PDB file of C-alpha atoms in Angstrom:
ATOM      1  CA  UNK A   1     -42.191  17.341-161.523  1.00 48.00           C
ATOM      2  CA  UNK A   2     -41.910  13.579-161.377  1.00 59.00           C
ATOM      3  CA  UNK A   3     -42.938  10.825-158.946  1.00 68.00           C
ATOM      4  CA  UNK A   4     -46.379  12.020-158.002  1.00 82.00           C
ATOM      5  CA  UNK A   5     -46.658   9.714-155.018  1.00 94.00           C
ATOM      6  CA  UNK A   6     -44.008   9.540-152.302  1.00 96.00           C
ATOM      7  CA  UNK A   7     -42.604   6.004-152.091  1.00 97.00           C
ATOM      8  CA  UNK A   8     -43.527   4.242-148.822  1.00 97.00           C
ATOM      9  CA  UNK A   9     -39.834   3.711-148.011  1.00 97.00           C
ATOM     10  CA  UNK A  10     -39.267   7.475-148.204  1.00 97.00           C
ATOM     11  CA  UNK A  11     -42.207   8.214-145.967  1.00 97.00           C
ATOM     12  CA  UNK A  12     -41.104   5.592-143.447  1.00 98.00           C
ATOM     13  CA  UNK A  13     -37.503   6.780-143.305  1.00 98.00           C
ATOM     14  CA  UNK A  14     -38.321  10.474-143.386  1.00 98.00           C
ATOM     15  CA  UNK A  15     -41.043  10.384-140.721  1.00 98.00           C
ATOM     16  CA  UNK A  16     -39.139   7.723-138.854  1.00 98.00           C
ATOM     17  CA  UNK A  17     -36.155  10.004-138.775  1.00 98.00           C
ATOM     18  CA  UNK A  18     -38.235  12.350-136.596  1.00 99.00           C
ATOM     19  CA  UNK A  19     -38.457   9.769-133.845  1.00 99.00           C
ATOM     20  CA  UNK A  20     -35.067  10.667-132.306  1.00 99.00           C
ATOM     21  CA  UNK A  21     -35.912  14.399-132.448  1.00 99.00           C
ATOM     22  CA  UNK A  22     -39.119  13.829-130.629  1.00 99.00           C
ATOM     23  CA  UNK A  23     -37.954  11.192-128.198  1.00 98.00           C
ATOM     24  CA  UNK A  24     -34.725  12.918-127.137  1.00 98.00           C
ATOM     25  CA  UNK A  25     -36.478  16.284-126.751  1.00 98.00           C
ATOM     26  CA  UNK A  26     -39.065  14.792-124.575  1.00 98.00           C
ATOM     27  CA  UNK A  27     -36.475  12.835-122.507  1.00 97.00           C
ATOM     28  CA  UNK A  28     -34.461  16.009-122.179  1.00 96.00           C
ATOM     29  CA  UNK A  29     -37.442  17.533-120.328  1.00 94.00           C
ATOM     30  CA  UNK A  30     -38.776  14.571-118.273  1.00 95.00           C
ATOM     31  CA  UNK A  31     -35.617  12.894-117.235  1.00 86.00           C
ATOM     32  CA  UNK A  32     -33.660  15.601-115.299  1.00 82.00           C
ATOM     33  CA  UNK A  33     -30.923  13.240-114.094  1.00 91.00           C
ATOM     34  CA  UNK A  34     -29.945  12.437-117.712  1.00 95.00           C
ATOM     35  CA  UNK A  35     -31.228  15.513-119.401  1.00 93.00           C
ATOM     36  CA  UNK A  36     -27.754  16.791-120.386  1.00 95.00           C
ATOM     37  CA  UNK A  37     -27.000  13.487-122.036  1.00 97.00           C
ATOM     38  CA  UNK A  38     -30.263  13.372-123.967  1.00 98.00           C
ATOM     39  CA  UNK A  39     -29.848  16.976-124.929  1.00 98.00           C
ATOM     40  CA  UNK A  40     -26.365  16.357-126.284  1.00 98.00           C
ATOM     41  CA  UNK A  41     -27.650  13.391-128.221  1.00 98.00           C
ATOM     42  CA  UNK A  42     -30.515  15.477-129.665  1.00 99.00           C
ATOM     43  CA  UNK A  43     -28.083  18.194-130.841  1.00 99.00           C
ATOM     44  CA  UNK A  44     -25.657  15.682-132.296  1.00 98.00           C
ATOM     45  CA  UNK A  45     -28.501  13.951-134.151  1.00 99.00           C
ATOM     46  CA  UNK A  46     -29.638  17.314-135.454  1.00 99.00           C
ATOM     47  CA  UNK A  47     -26.140  17.922-136.786  1.00 99.00           C
ATOM     48  CA  UNK A  48     -25.991  14.566-138.442  1.00 98.00           C
ATOM     49  CA  UNK A  49     -29.370  14.993-140.064  1.00 98.00           C
ATOM     50  CA  UNK A  50     -28.534  18.548-141.205  1.00 98.00           C
ATOM     51  CA  UNK A  51     -25.398  17.035-142.925  1.00 98.00           C
ATOM     52  CA  UNK A  52     -27.623  14.396-144.571  1.00 97.00           C
ATOM     53  CA  UNK A  53     -30.091  16.889-146.056  1.00 97.00           C
ATOM     54  CA  UNK A  54     -27.213  19.015-147.332  1.00 96.00           C
ATOM     55  CA  UNK A  55     -25.764  16.032-149.092  1.00 97.00           C
ATOM     56  CA  UNK A  56     -28.903  15.773-151.284  1.00 97.00           C
ATOM     57  CA  UNK A  57     -27.465  18.688-153.226  1.00 97.00           C
ATOM     58  CA  UNK A  58     -24.243  16.789-153.837  1.00 97.00           C
ATOM     59  CA  UNK A  59     -26.152  13.909-155.255  1.00 97.00           C
ATOM     60  CA  UNK A  60     -28.139  16.163-157.608  1.00 97.00           C
ATOM     61  CA  UNK A  61     -24.924  17.797-158.820  1.00 97.00           C
ATOM     62  CA  UNK A  62     -23.519  14.290-159.542  1.00 97.00           C
ATOM     63  CA  UNK A  63     -26.425  12.991-161.578  1.00 96.00           C
ATOM     64  CA  UNK A  64     -28.454  15.803-163.200  1.00 95.00           C
ATOM     65  CA  UNK A  65     -27.170  16.151-166.791  1.00 93.00           C
ATOM     66  CA  UNK A  66     -29.143  19.321-167.422  1.00 94.00           C
ATOM     67  CA  UNK A  67     -27.139  21.430-164.906  1.00 96.00           C
ATOM     68  CA  UNK A  68     -24.706  24.012-166.161  1.00 96.00           C
ATOM     69  CA  UNK A  69     -21.125  23.847-164.821  1.00 97.00           C
ATOM     70  CA  UNK A  70     -21.936  26.925-162.696  1.00 97.00           C
ATOM     71  CA  UNK A  71     -25.002  25.313-161.218  1.00 97.00           C
ATOM     72  CA  UNK A  72     -23.139  22.122-160.536  1.00 97.00           C
ATOM     73  CA  UNK A  73     -20.314  24.011-158.741  1.00 98.00           C
ATOM     74  CA  UNK A  74     -22.893  25.952-156.687  1.00 97.00           C
ATOM     75  CA  UNK A  75     -24.690  22.724-155.648  1.00 98.00           C
ATOM     76  CA  UNK A  76     -21.387  21.024-154.653  1.00 98.00           C
ATOM     77  CA  UNK A  77     -20.372  24.091-152.589  1.00 97.00           C
ATOM     78  CA  UNK A  78     -23.773  24.444-150.864  1.00 96.00           C
ATOM     79  CA  UNK A  79     -23.924  20.700-150.109  1.00 97.00           C
ATOM     80  CA  UNK A  80     -21.130  20.941-147.543  1.00 98.00           C
ATOM     81  CA  UNK A  81     -22.458  24.085-145.834  1.00 98.00           C
ATOM     82  CA  UNK A  82     -25.037  22.259-143.673  1.00 98.00           C
ATOM     83  CA  UNK A  83     -22.451  19.833-142.485  1.00 98.00           C
ATOM     84  CA  UNK A  84     -20.211  22.751-141.451  1.00 98.00           C
ATOM     85  CA  UNK A  85     -23.111  24.412-139.702  1.00 98.00           C
ATOM     86  CA  UNK A  86     -23.880  21.202-137.777  1.00 98.00           C
ATOM     87  CA  UNK A  87     -20.263  20.693-136.904  1.00 98.00           C
ATOM     88  CA  UNK A  88     -19.842  24.337-135.898  1.00 98.00           C
ATOM     89  CA  UNK A  89     -22.954  24.338-133.655  1.00 98.00           C
ATOM     90  CA  UNK A  90     -21.467  21.655-131.480  1.00 94.00           C
ATOM     91  CA  UNK A  91     -18.953  23.959-129.948  1.00 96.00           C
ATOM     92  CA  UNK A  92     -21.665  26.239-128.487  1.00 98.00           C
ATOM     93  CA  UNK A  93     -23.939  25.968-125.467  1.00 97.00           C
ATOM     94  CA  UNK A  94     -27.089  24.042-126.173  1.00 97.00           C
ATOM     95  CA  UNK A  95     -29.476  26.951-126.783  1.00 98.00           C
ATOM     96  CA  UNK A  96     -27.081  28.619-129.261  1.00 98.00           C
ATOM     97  CA  UNK A  97     -26.418  25.153-130.873  1.00 98.00           C
ATOM     98  CA  UNK A  98     -30.098  24.446-131.312  1.00 99.00           C
ATOM     99  CA  UNK A  99     -30.650  27.823-132.821  1.00 98.00           C
ATOM    100  CA  UNK A 100     -27.763  27.271-135.300  1.00 99.00           C
ATOM    101  CA  UNK A 101     -29.160  23.904-136.259  1.00 99.00           C
ATOM    102  CA  UNK A 102     -32.632  25.376-136.774  1.00 99.00           C
ATOM    103  CA  UNK A 103     -31.207  28.119-139.000  1.00 98.00           C
ATOM    104  CA  UNK A 104     -29.281  25.423-140.990  1.00 98.00           C
ATOM    105  CA  UNK A 105     -32.483  23.463-141.496  1.00 99.00           C
ATOM    106  CA  UNK A 106     -34.368  26.583-142.570  1.00 98.00           C
ATOM    107  CA  UNK A 107     -31.504  27.673-144.928  1.00 98.00           C
ATOM    108  CA  UNK A 108     -31.368  24.191-146.383  1.00 98.00           C
ATOM    109  CA  UNK A 109     -35.149  24.302-147.094  1.00 98.00           C
ATOM    110  CA  UNK A 110     -34.725  27.769-148.629  1.00 98.00           C
ATOM    111  CA  UNK A 111     -32.010  26.363-150.848  1.00 97.00           C
ATOM    112  CA  UNK A 112     -34.212  23.465-151.867  1.00 97.00           C
ATOM    113  CA  UNK A 113     -36.965  25.919-152.807  1.00 97.00           C
ATOM    114  CA  UNK A 114     -34.489  28.072-154.711  1.00 96.00           C
ATOM    115  CA  UNK A 115     -33.123  25.158-156.711  1.00 96.00           C
ATOM    116  CA  UNK A 116     -36.684  23.939-157.607  1.00 95.00           C
ATOM    117  CA  UNK A 117     -36.423  26.323-160.605  1.00 93.00           C
ATOM    118  CA  UNK A 118     -33.547  24.298-161.896  1.00 94.00           C
ATOM    119  CA  UNK A 119     -33.753  20.790-160.308  1.00 94.00           C
ATOM    120  CA  UNK A 120     -36.777  18.462-160.964  1.00 91.00           C
ATOM    121  CA  UNK A 121     -37.492  17.471-157.371  1.00 95.00           C
ATOM    122  CA  UNK A 122     -40.123  14.787-156.982  1.00 96.00           C
ATOM    123  CA  UNK A 123     -43.542  16.522-156.615  1.00 95.00           C
ATOM    124  CA  UNK A 124     -43.712  15.423-152.892  1.00 97.00           C
ATOM    125  CA  UNK A 125     -40.237  16.454-151.950  1.00 97.00           C
ATOM    126  CA  UNK A 126     -40.597  20.059-150.910  1.00 98.00           C
ATOM    127  CA  UNK A 127     -43.643  19.336-148.909  1.00 98.00           C
ATOM    128  CA  UNK A 128     -41.899  16.502-147.159  1.00 98.00           C
ATOM    129  CA  UNK A 129     -38.916  18.703-146.434  1.00 98.00           C
ATOM    130  CA  UNK A 130     -41.062  21.427-145.020  1.00 98.00           C
ATOM    131  CA  UNK A 131     -42.889  19.066-142.686  1.00 99.00           C
ATOM    132  CA  UNK A 132     -39.664  17.418-141.517  1.00 99.00           C
ATOM    133  CA  UNK A 133     -37.950  20.843-141.071  1.00 99.00           C
ATOM    134  CA  UNK A 134     -40.751  22.285-138.927  1.00 99.00           C
ATOM    135  CA  UNK A 135     -40.967  19.164-136.646  1.00 99.00           C
ATOM    136  CA  UNK A 136     -37.145  18.949-136.289  1.00 99.00           C
ATOM    137  CA  UNK A 137     -37.015  22.780-135.439  1.00 99.00           C
ATOM    138  CA  UNK A 138     -39.827  22.506-132.910  1.00 99.00           C
ATOM    139  CA  UNK A 139     -38.280  19.631-131.080  1.00 99.00           C
ATOM    140  CA  UNK A 140     -34.772  21.181-131.105  1.00 99.00           C
ATOM    141  CA  UNK A 141     -36.423  24.070-129.212  1.00 98.00           C
ATOM    142  CA  UNK A 142     -38.345  21.665-126.965  1.00 98.00           C
ATOM    143  CA  UNK A 143     -35.066  19.929-126.168  1.00 97.00           C
ATOM    144  CA  UNK A 144     -33.371  23.089-124.907  1.00 97.00           C
ATOM    145  CA  UNK A 145     -36.530  24.655-123.325  1.00 94.00           C
ATOM    146  CA  UNK A 146     -35.530  23.613-119.743  1.00 89.00           C
ATOM    147  CA  UNK A 147     -32.351  25.758-120.112  1.00 92.00           C
ATOM    148  CA  UNK A 148     -34.286  28.969-120.886  1.00 90.00           C
ATOM    149  CA  UNK A 149     -34.633  31.055-117.667  1.00 74.00           C
TER     150      UNK A 149
END
């Protein structure tokens, strides 16, 4: 493992990226007149962020010289799956969309864990990804909670 301490910029961007999840989920619950709009923005943001975390694997495949051709191909292939899940989720009703996004985040984290045997993630990366995944998942659920009857 490398980079024992998480760079401040990564911490600020990573945790700062949770603000829209939290804010839009709360607004979806406390602002009934605009709840549909906030909920839609929350789900769209979730899809965008899911695409972003998937793209990390594309970047690794581009620059890690130790990867086999097979590993590189697998990383390229997987890197687009989260974006497709995010896009696909948008055609569903909000509860289903939120659940698909949560599954996408969980599968992406599982993939990060799986690749840790091959890829030299920074020592702080998997812990960060777990925390961000949990908070994103919780607030996706909070955002659709008013729709559960």
